[in-house]
Coordinates of C-alpha atoms and ligand atoms in Angstrom, one line a residue:
M602 CA 15.9 -11.3 25.4
R603 CA 17.9 -12.3 29.9
L604 CA 14.4 -13.9 31.4
A605 CA 16.6 -13.5 34.4
P606 CA 18.0 -10.2 34.4
R607 CA 21.3 -9.2 35.6
V608 CA 21.5 -6.4 39.1
P609 CA 24.7 -4.0 39.0
Y610 CA 27.0 -5.3 42.4
D611 CA 30.3 -4.1 42.5
G612 CA 31.4 -5.5 45.6
I613 CA 34.8 -7.5 46.0
M614 CA 34.4 -11.6 45.6
H615 CA 36.5 -14.3 46.9
I616 CA 36.8 -17.2 44.4
K617 CA 38.7 -20.5 45.8
C618 CA 40.5 -22.9 42.7
K619 CA 43.1 -24.8 42.2
V620 CA 45.7 -21.8 42.9
G621 CA 44.2 -21.2 46.5
W622 CA 41.3 -18.0 46.8
I623 CA 42.1 -15.2 44.2
K624 CA 40.5 -11.3 44.6
V625 CA 38.0 -10.7 42.4
Q626 CA 35.3 -7.7 40.8
C627 CA 32.1 -8.6 40.4
E628 CA 30.5 -6.8 37.8
D629 CA 26.7 -7.9 38.2
L630 CA 24.1 -11.5 39.1
S631 CA 21.4 -12.9 38.1
L632 CA 19.7 -16.3 39.2
F633 CA 22.8 -18.0 36.8
G634 CA 25.9 -16.5 38.0
V635 CA 27.7 -13.7 38.9
K636 CA 30.0 -11.6 36.4
F637 CA 33.5 -10.4 36.9
R638 CA 36.9 -8.7 36.0
Y639 CA 39.9 -10.9 37.6
L640 CA 42.6 -8.4 39.7
N641 CA 46.2 -8.6 40.1
G642 CA 46.8 -11.2 37.2
S643 CA 45.4 -14.8 39.2
T644 CA 43.1 -16.3 36.7
C645 CA 40.9 -19.1 37.3
E646 CA 40.8 -22.1 34.4
H647 CA 37.8 -22.2 32.1
H648 CA 34.9 -25.1 33.2
E649 CA 37.2 -25.1 36.3
W650 CA 34.5 -25.8 40.2
V651 CA 35.1 -23.4 42.1
K652 CA 33.7 -22.0 45.6
L653 CA 32.4 -18.5 45.6
K654 CA 32.3 -15.9 48.8
L655 CA 29.7 -12.9 48.1
N656 CA 28.3 -10.3 50.2
I657 CA 24.6 -10.4 50.1
D658 CA 22.6 -8.5 51.8
N659 CA 25.3 -7.5 54.7
R660 CA 26.0 -11.6 55.0
T661 CA 28.9 -13.9 53.6
T662 CA 27.5 -16.4 51.8
V663 CA 29.8 -18.8 50.2
F664 CA 28.2 -20.5 46.6
N665 CA 29.3 -23.2 44.5
G666 CA 29.8 -22.5 40.5
R667 CA 31.7 -23.0 37.8
I668 CA 33.9 -21.1 35.6
Y669 CA 32.2 -20.5 32.5
R670 CA 33.2 -18.2 30.5
E671 CA 36.5 -15.5 30.1
E672 CA 36.8 -13.2 28.2
N673 CA 39.8 -10.3 28.7
R674 CA 40.3 -11.0 31.9
H675 CA 36.4 -11.1 32.5
A676 CA 34.9 -14.0 33.5
V677 CA 31.1 -15.7 34.2
A678 CA 30.8 -18.2 37.2
L679 CA 27.4 -19.6 37.1
F680 CA 26.2 -21.2 40.7
N681 CA 25.7 -24.4 40.8
E682 CA 23.3 -24.3 43.9
D683 CA 19.5 -25.9 44.4
D684 CA 17.4 -23.5 43.2
L685 CA 15.2 -22.9 46.3
T686 CA 19.0 -21.5 48.2
I687 CA 19.0 -19.6 45.5
S688 CA 15.5 -18.2 45.6
E689 CA 16.7 -17.5 48.8
L690 CA 19.3 -16.1 49.2
L691 CA 19.3 -14.0 45.6
G692 CA 15.3 -13.5 44.7
R693 CA 15.2 -10.9 47.5
F694 CA 18.0 -9.3 46.5
F695 CA 16.8 -9.4 43.1
T696 CA 13.2 -8.4 44.2
D697 CA 14.1 -5.7 46.2
R698 CA 17.0 -4.4 43.7
I699 CA 14.6 -3.9 41.1
R700 CA 11.7 -2.8 43.5
R701 CA 13.7 -0.1 44.6
S702 CA 14.9 0.8 41.2
G703 CA 11.5 1.4 40.3
R704 CA 11.9 0.4 36.6
C705 CA 11.2 -2.8 35.0
P706 CA 14.3 -4.1 34.4
Y707 CA 13.2 -6.3 30.9
C708 CA 11.3 -3.2 29.2
K709 CA 12.8 -0.7 31.4
E710 CA 9.6 1.5 32.0
R711 CA 8.9 3.1 35.6
C712 CA 6.4 0.5 37.1
P713 CA 5.6 0.7 41.0
C714 CA 7.2 -3.4 40.4
E715 CA 5.5 -4.4 43.6
G716 CA 3.0 -7.7 42.0
A717 CA 4.8 -11.1 40.5
S718 CA 5.2 -9.6 37.2
C719 CA 5.4 -6.2 35.0
P720 CA 2.3 -4.2 34.7
S721 CA 4.1 -3.3 31.6
C722 CA 5.2 -5.7 29.8
G723 CA 4.2 -8.5 32.1
M724 CA 7.5 -10.7 32.2
P725 CA 8.0 -11.8 36.0
I726 CA 9.4 -9.3 38.5
D727 CA 9.7 -10.9 41.8
F728 CA 11.8 -14.3 42.6
T729 CA 11.6 -14.9 45.9
Q730 CA 9.6 -17.8 44.9
A731 CA 11.0 -20.8 44.3
D732 CA 9.1 -22.5 41.5
L733 CA 9.3 -19.4 39.5
V734 CA 13.1 -19.4 40.2
Q735 CA 13.4 -23.5 39.1
T736 CA 11.1 -23.1 35.8
I737 CA 14.1 -20.2 35.2
R738 CA 16.9 -22.0 35.8
R739 CA 15.8 -25.6 34.5
L740 CA 14.3 -23.5 31.2
K741 CA 16.4 -25.0 28.4
V742 CA 16.6 -25.9 24.5
G743 CA 12.8 -25.6 23.6
D744 CA 11.1 -25.5 26.4
V745 CA 10.6 -22.2 25.5
I746 CA 8.5 -23.5 22.8
A747 CA 7.0 -26.9 24.2
G748 CA 5.4 -23.8 26.8
R749 CA 5.9 -23.9 29.9
L750 CA 5.2 -20.4 30.6
P751 CA 2.3 -18.1 30.3
E752 CA 1.7 -17.3 26.6
E753 CA 3.1 -13.7 26.9
V754 CA 6.7 -15.0 28.9
K755 CA 6.8 -17.9 26.4
S756 CA 7.0 -15.6 23.4
K757 CA 10.1 -13.2 24.9
V758 CA 12.3 -15.9 26.6
C759 CA 15.4 -17.7 26.3
E760 CA 17.4 -19.6 28.6
E761 CA 20.8 -17.7 29.4
N762 CA 22.9 -18.9 26.6
T763 CA 21.1 -21.2 25.7
D764 CA 18.6 -19.9 23.2
F765 CA 17.7 -21.8 20.9
V766 CA 14.5 -20.4 18.9
G767 CA 12.5 -22.4 16.4
S768 CA 9.0 -23.9 16.4
C769 CA 8.9 -25.1 11.9
E770 CA 7.7 -28.4 12.2
R771 CA 11.4 -29.6 11.2
M772 CA 13.1 -27.9 14.0
T773 CA 10.7 -29.4 16.5
R774 CA 11.7 -32.5 15.4
V775 CA 15.3 -32.0 16.4
F776 CA 14.3 -30.4 19.7
D777 CA 12.5 -33.6 20.2
L778 CA 15.9 -36.0 19.0
I779 CA 17.7 -33.8 21.4
R780 CA 15.6 -34.7 24.2
R781 CA 15.4 -38.1 23.0
F782 CA 19.4 -38.7 22.6
A783 CA 20.7 -36.4 25.4
P784 CA 19.9 -39.1 28.7
T785 CA 22.1 -41.4 27.1
D786 CA 25.8 -42.2 26.5
Y787 CA 25.8 -43.0 22.7
P788 CA 27.4 -41.0 20.3
V789 CA 25.4 -38.3 18.1
L790 CA 26.6 -36.9 15.0
I791 CA 25.2 -33.1 13.5
L792 CA 25.1 -32.6 10.3
G793 CA 24.4 -29.2 8.7
E794 CA 25.2 -26.3 6.4
T795 CA 27.6 -24.1 8.2
G796 CA 26.2 -21.4 11.3
T797 CA 22.9 -24.2 11.5
G798 CA 23.7 -24.4 14.8
K799 CA 25.4 -27.8 15.3
E800 CA 27.2 -26.4 18.4
L801 CA 24.2 -24.7 19.8
T802 CA 22.3 -27.8 19.4
A803 CA 25.3 -29.9 21.0
R804 CA 25.9 -27.8 24.1
A805 CA 22.2 -28.8 24.5
I806 CA 22.7 -32.3 24.4
H807 CA 25.6 -31.7 27.3
E808 CA 22.8 -29.2 29.2
K809 CA 19.8 -31.6 28.9
S810 CA 22.4 -34.9 29.8
P811 CA 23.2 -35.8 33.1
R812 CA 26.7 -35.0 32.6
R813 CA 25.2 -31.4 32.4
E814 CA 27.3 -30.4 35.4
K815 CA 30.7 -31.7 33.9
A816 CA 32.7 -29.9 30.9
F817 CA 31.9 -30.0 28.2
I818 CA 35.1 -29.6 26.1
A819 CA 35.1 -29.2 22.2
I820 CA 37.6 -29.5 19.6
N821 CA 37.3 -28.5 16.4
C822 CA 39.4 -30.6 14.0
G823 CA 39.8 -28.9 10.9
A824 CA 41.4 -26.0 13.1
I825 CA 44.2 -27.9 14.1
P826 CA 46.8 -29.4 11.6
G827 CA 46.5 -33.3 12.6
E828 CA 50.4 -33.8 14.5
L829 CA 49.5 -31.2 17.2
L830 CA 46.0 -33.1 16.7
E831 CA 46.6 -36.5 18.4
A832 CA 48.4 -34.2 21.0
E833 CA 45.8 -32.7 21.6
L834 CA 42.8 -35.4 22.1
F835 CA 44.6 -37.5 24.0
G836 CA 47.4 -35.6 25.8
Y837 CA 51.2 -36.9 25.5
E838 CA 53.6 -37.3 27.9
K839 CA 57.0 -36.2 28.1
G840 CA 59.3 -36.3 26.2
A841 CA 56.9 -37.6 23.9
F842 CA 58.1 -35.4 21.4
T843 CA 60.5 -32.7 21.0
G844 CA 59.2 -29.6 24.0
A845 CA 57.2 -31.8 25.3
H846 CA 58.5 -30.7 28.8
R847 CA 56.1 -32.3 30.8
R848 CA 53.0 -34.3 30.7
K849 CA 49.7 -33.1 29.9
P850 CA 46.2 -34.4 29.5
G851 CA 44.8 -33.9 26.9
K852 CA 40.7 -32.7 25.4
I853 CA 39.8 -37.0 26.1
E854 CA 40.6 -36.5 30.1
Q855 CA 39.5 -33.2 30.5
A856 CA 35.9 -33.6 29.5
N857 CA 36.4 -36.8 31.8
G858 CA 32.7 -37.4 33.0
G859 CA 31.3 -34.8 30.2
T860 CA 30.7 -34.5 26.9
L861 CA 34.1 -34.4 24.1
F862 CA 32.3 -32.2 21.1
L863 CA 34.5 -32.9 17.7
D864 CA 33.2 -30.5 15.6
E865 CA 33.9 -30.2 11.7
I866 CA 34.9 -34.4 11.7
G867 CA 35.3 -34.6 8.5
E868 CA 38.7 -33.4 9.0
L869 CA 39.7 -35.5 11.0
P870 CA 42.7 -37.5 9.4
L871 CA 42.8 -41.0 8.7
E872 CA 44.9 -42.5 11.3
L873 CA 43.7 -40.9 14.4
Q874 CA 39.9 -41.7 13.3
V875 CA 41.5 -45.1 14.1
K876 CA 43.1 -44.3 17.7
L877 CA 39.1 -42.8 17.6
L878 CA 37.6 -45.8 17.0
R879 CA 38.9 -47.8 19.0
F880 CA 38.5 -45.6 21.9
L881 CA 34.8 -46.1 20.8
E882 CA 35.1 -49.3 21.5
D883 CA 35.9 -49.7 25.6
Y884 CA 36.9 -45.6 25.8
T885 CA 40.2 -46.5 27.1
F886 CA 43.1 -44.5 25.4
S887 CA 47.0 -44.1 25.6
R888 CA 48.6 -40.7 26.3
V889 CA 50.8 -39.9 22.9
G890 CA 54.2 -41.4 23.9
G891 CA 52.9 -43.4 26.8
N892 CA 51.5 -47.0 26.9
E893 CA 49.7 -46.3 30.4
T894 CA 45.9 -47.9 29.4
I895 CA 43.9 -44.7 30.8
K896 CA 39.8 -44.9 30.7
A897 CA 37.7 -41.5 30.2
D898 CA 34.0 -41.4 30.8
V899 CA 33.0 -39.7 27.9
R900 CA 30.0 -39.1 25.7
L901 CA 31.2 -38.6 22.2
I902 CA 29.1 -36.2 19.7
A903 CA 30.8 -34.9 16.8
A904 CA 29.9 -32.8 13.8
T905 CA 30.4 -31.7 10.5
N906 CA 28.8 -29.8 7.6
G907 CA 30.2 -32.5 4.9
D908 CA 29.4 -34.9 3.6
L909 CA 30.6 -38.2 5.4
R910 CA 29.3 -40.5 3.0
E911 CA 30.9 -39.2 -0.2
L912 CA 34.1 -38.7 2.1
V913 CA 33.7 -42.7 2.7
R914 CA 33.5 -43.2 -1.2
K915 CA 36.0 -41.6 -1.4
G916 CA 38.9 -43.4 1.2
K917 CA 38.9 -40.2 3.6
F918 CA 36.8 -41.1 6.4
R919 CA 36.7 -44.8 7.3
E920 CA 32.9 -46.8 6.9
D921 CA 33.5 -48.2 10.3
L922 CA 33.8 -45.1 12.2
Y923 CA 31.0 -43.3 10.2
Y924 CA 28.4 -46.3 10.7
R925 CA 29.6 -46.6 14.4
L926 CA 28.7 -42.3 14.7
K927 CA 25.8 -42.6 13.0
V928 CA 23.5 -44.3 14.6
L929 CA 22.2 -41.8 16.4
S930 CA 21.9 -38.6 14.1
I931 CA 20.6 -35.6 13.9
E932 CA 20.3 -33.1 11.0
L933 CA 19.7 -29.2 10.9
P934 CA 17.5 -28.1 8.3
P935 CA 19.4 -24.8 6.6
L936 CA 17.2 -21.7 7.4
R937 CA 15.7 -21.2 4.2
D938 CA 13.9 -24.6 5.1
R939 CA 12.4 -23.5 8.0
G940 CA 9.4 -22.1 6.6
E941 CA 7.8 -19.5 9.2
D942 CA 11.3 -19.8 11.3
K943 CA 12.7 -17.2 9.4
V944 CA 10.2 -14.7 10.3
L945 CA 10.4 -15.3 14.3
M946 CA 14.2 -15.4 15.0
A947 CA 14.4 -12.1 12.7
K948 CA 12.1 -10.8 15.5
Y949 CA 13.6 -12.1 18.7
F950 CA 17.3 -11.4 16.8
L951 CA 15.5 -7.8 16.8
E952 CA 14.1 -7.5 20.0
K953 CA 17.2 -9.1 21.4
F954 CA 19.6 -7.0 20.3
K955 CA 17.4 -3.5 20.3
R956 CA 17.4 -4.1 24.0
E957 CA 21.1 -4.5 23.8
Q958 CA 21.5 -0.8 21.9
E959 CA 18.7 0.0 23.7
K960 CA 17.1 1.4 20.4
S961 CA 13.0 2.2 20.2
I962 CA 12.9 -0.1 16.8
E963 CA 8.7 -1.3 16.4
G964 CA 10.0 -3.6 14.2
F965 CA 9.6 -4.8 10.2
T966 CA 8.1 -2.9 7.4
D967 CA 6.2 -5.0 4.9
E968 CA 9.4 -5.3 1.9
A969 CA 11.6 -6.1 4.9
I970 CA 9.9 -9.1 6.5
E971 CA 9.4 -9.8 2.4
L972 CA 12.8 -9.9 1.8
I973 CA 13.5 -12.0 5.3
E974 CA 11.4 -14.9 3.9
N975 CA 13.0 -15.0 0.6
Y976 CA 16.6 -14.5 0.5
S977 CA 18.0 -17.6 0.4
W978 CA 20.2 -17.4 4.0
P979 CA 23.7 -19.0 2.5
G980 CA 25.3 -18.5 6.2
N981 CA 21.7 -19.4 7.7
V982 CA 21.0 -18.6 11.3
R983 CA 24.5 -17.6 11.9
E984 CA 24.1 -15.3 9.3
L985 CA 20.3 -13.9 10.0
I986 CA 22.4 -12.8 13.8
N987 CA 24.7 -10.1 12.1
V988 CA 22.4 -8.9 9.3
M989 CA 20.1 -8.2 12.3
K990 CA 22.8 -6.8 14.8
K991 CA 24.1 -4.3 12.0
A992 CA 20.6 -3.7 11.4
V993 CA 19.7 -2.7 14.5
V994 CA 23.0 -0.8 14.9
M995 CA 22.6 1.2 11.5
T996 CA 18.7 2.1 10.8
D997 CA 18.0 5.0 12.7
K998 CA 14.0 4.2 12.0
R999 CA 10.6 2.4 13.5
F1000 CA 10.3 0.3 11.4
I1001 CA 13.7 -2.2 9.6
D1002 CA 13.3 -1.6 6.3
A1003 CA 14.4 -4.2 3.2
V1004 CA 17.2 -1.5 2.1
D1005 CA 18.3 -1.8 6.0
L1006 CA 18.5 -6.0 5.8
D1007 CA 22.5 -6.4 4.1
V1008 CA 22.3 -9.3 2.5
D1009 CA 23.2 -10.3 -1.0
T1010 CA 20.7 -9.4 -3.5
S1011 CA 21.0 -12.3 -5.4
K1012 CA 20.7 -14.6 -4.0
V1013 CA 16.5 -13.4 -3.3
S1014 CA 15.0 -16.1 -4.4
K1015 CA 11.9 -14.1 -6.2
N1016 CA 11.3 -10.0 -7.1
I1017 CA 10.3 -8.4 -3.6
G1018 CA 7.3 -7.0 -4.4
G1019 CA 7.4 -3.8 -3.0
Q1020 CA 10.6 -2.1 -5.0
R1021 CA 12.7 -0.8 -2.0
L1022 CA 14.6 -3.3 -2.4
F1023 CA 16.0 -1.9 -5.1
N1024 CA 15.6 2.1 -5.3
L1025 CA 18.6 3.0 -5.7
K1026 CA 18.2 6.4 -4.0
E1027 CA 17.9 4.9 -0.8
H1028 CA 21.3 2.5 -1.3
M1029 CA 22.7 5.6 -2.1
D1030 CA 21.9 8.0 0.5
K1031 CA 22.7 4.5 3.2
L1032 CA 26.3 4.6 1.3
E1033 CA 26.6 7.9 1.1
K1034 CA 26.0 8.3 5.4
E1035 CA 28.6 5.4 7.0
L1036 CA 31.5 7.4 4.4
V1037 CA 30.3 10.2 6.1
E1038 CA 30.1 8.6 9.4
K1039 CA 34.1 6.8 8.9
A1040 CA 35.6 9.8 7.2
F1041 CA 33.8 12.0 10.6
N1042 CA 36.1 9.4 13.1
V1043 CA 38.3 9.2 10.8
S1044 CA 39.4 13.0 10.3
K1045 CA 37.8 13.5 14.1
G1046 CA 35.4 16.0 12.6
N1047 CA 37.9 18.4 10.9
I1048 CA 36.2 19.1 8.0
S1049 CA 39.3 20.3 5.6
K1050 CA 40.2 16.4 6.0
M1051 CA 37.4 15.0 5.6
A1052 CA 36.4 17.2 2.8
S1053 CA 39.9 16.2 0.7
M1054 CA 39.1 12.5 2.1
L1055 CA 35.4 12.0 0.9
G1056 CA 36.7 14.0 -2.7
V1057 CA 33.8 16.9 -2.4
S1058 CA 34.3 20.9 -1.6
R1059 CA 33.7 21.7 2.4
P1060 CA 30.5 23.4 1.9
T1061 CA 29.3 20.0 0.5
V1062 CA 31.0 18.3 4.3
Y1063 CA 28.8 21.1 6.4
K1064 CA 25.7 19.8 3.9
L1065 CA 26.4 16.3 3.8
I1066 CA 27.0 16.3 8.5
E1067 CA 23.5 18.0 8.8
K1068 CA 21.9 15.8 5.9
H1069 CA 23.1 13.3 8.0
N1070 CA 23.1 14.7 11.1
L1071 CA 26.5 14.1 12.3
A1072 CA 27.3 17.4 14.0
Ligands
LIG904 N1 17.6 -22.2 16.2 C1 18.7 -20.8 16.6 N2 18.2 -20.7 17.9 C2 18.8 -19.1 18.4 N3 20.4 -19.0 17.9 C3 21.1 -20.1 17.5 C4 20.6 -21.1 16.6 N4 21.5 -22.3 15.5 C5 22.4 -21.0 16.1 N5 22.2 -20.6 16.4 C6 23.2 -19.0 16.7 O1 24.1 -18.7 15.9 C7 25.6 -19.0 15.1 C8 26.1 -20.0 14.8 O2 25.6 -21.5 15.6 P1 26.7 -22.6 15.3 O3 28.2 -22.0 16.1 O4 25.9 -23.6 16.0 O5 26.8 -22.8 13.9 P2 27.2 -24.6 13.5 O6 26.4 -25.2 12.3 O7 28.1 -25.0 14.6 O8 27.8 -23.4 12.4 P3 29.6 -23.5 11.2 O9 29.8 -25.2 10.8 O10 30.0 -22.5 11.0 O11 30.4 -23.9 13.0 C9 25.8 -19.4 17.2 O12 25.5 -18.0 17.7 C10 24.5 -19.6 17.4 O13 24.5 -19.2 18.9
LIG905 MG1 30.1 -24.5 14.7

């Protein structure tokens, strides 16, 4: 759930970026920033610092901001104003909009919405107070659990874009390390299986560091071939190689002042390991094909889901680099070792997805809880997210049941008490519904086509449509 609600805002906004002022179409506003759509082909760069000219309550206001995310010509610009300014400029606007709509932006219940919080769900709805705005905007990793907010809110919120959930001992320790490491400039090594939240942790360190206003640049060493990786990381001069028509700064330069996140560091080729180590000595380097020594003020965070020590033993990873990186390290536990967090997170994601999809699911059955607790979650948090998303989309029931959780049941550590997990009829019904739905969509409801696709008669198709409520 978002602590700062979004309100629809369909005005035109002007953005001053490297290409000058451009006009964009706003979609919605929150206390954090504004979502918009680019018009007429011009775009700003990801992470670019911009000025935003917005019309709030018939007054043109200029904000400072940063382009945060871009997808299909839609983007988000995050505001970079102090909390008092945000509460004065936007707080009133939000509070008025919520009062006028007469509906709580979180639980969607009708309410007079006149007080500080919604009478139904208890979430804050008056954003004219700077201290509330400050709490919301400062709410970062772990704070949710550390508990700055009242109990009923604390259990429901996480900061937009950096939701980081966890309360078990091992995750509390991770949050503690994040807080300790963030203010320093030393490299950090993050270890953990796939999907345990390594990138999320790297971002959290950046967000909590004094570098938070500068760029966070991520690069996956495993995804780029070795020869391109050097140019990508260190940049290149014009003519450095065929196709190098102009000078290009690399990721290190882009991350200047901020954080460079090297994912899958174990995949870094040996010759680049030497160059990286040299860079870490005095934070200077040269672009590929260049002689100029360039200095970059960059904080390095590296991550791997492999065993670096084993790579060192095999001669695939330099020992000196390994020791340089591992001074400050964080090990993320696999989800299966996070005790009560498995269920806590499942509830958190159920809440999040049911709101996104506007479904009125009330919770889990006992069998579902038992399955969540006893499944080994090899894909960790990413798998849990996907399983929850699918369950919320697929179910029409009030309670998510074990059969709604699409997991590999051979990876369940014990026989689940309730036998429903292995209930053949329920599984067949579920599969039948999925197939009938697919055939319905593909054939656009054409009964003859559906009958031939499903290999049944037309009367059976009618029965199936009725049974699964597809009409
Ligand atoms: N504790 C958590 N609370 C909420 N969401 C989480 C948590 N940990 C991970 N996630 C989410 O799970 C997904 C996977 O996390 P992330 O990409 O950080 O994992 P990773 O360890 O980098 O994975 P990989 O090794 O596959 O690159 C992301 O959507 C992330 O936001
Ligand atoms: Mg990752």
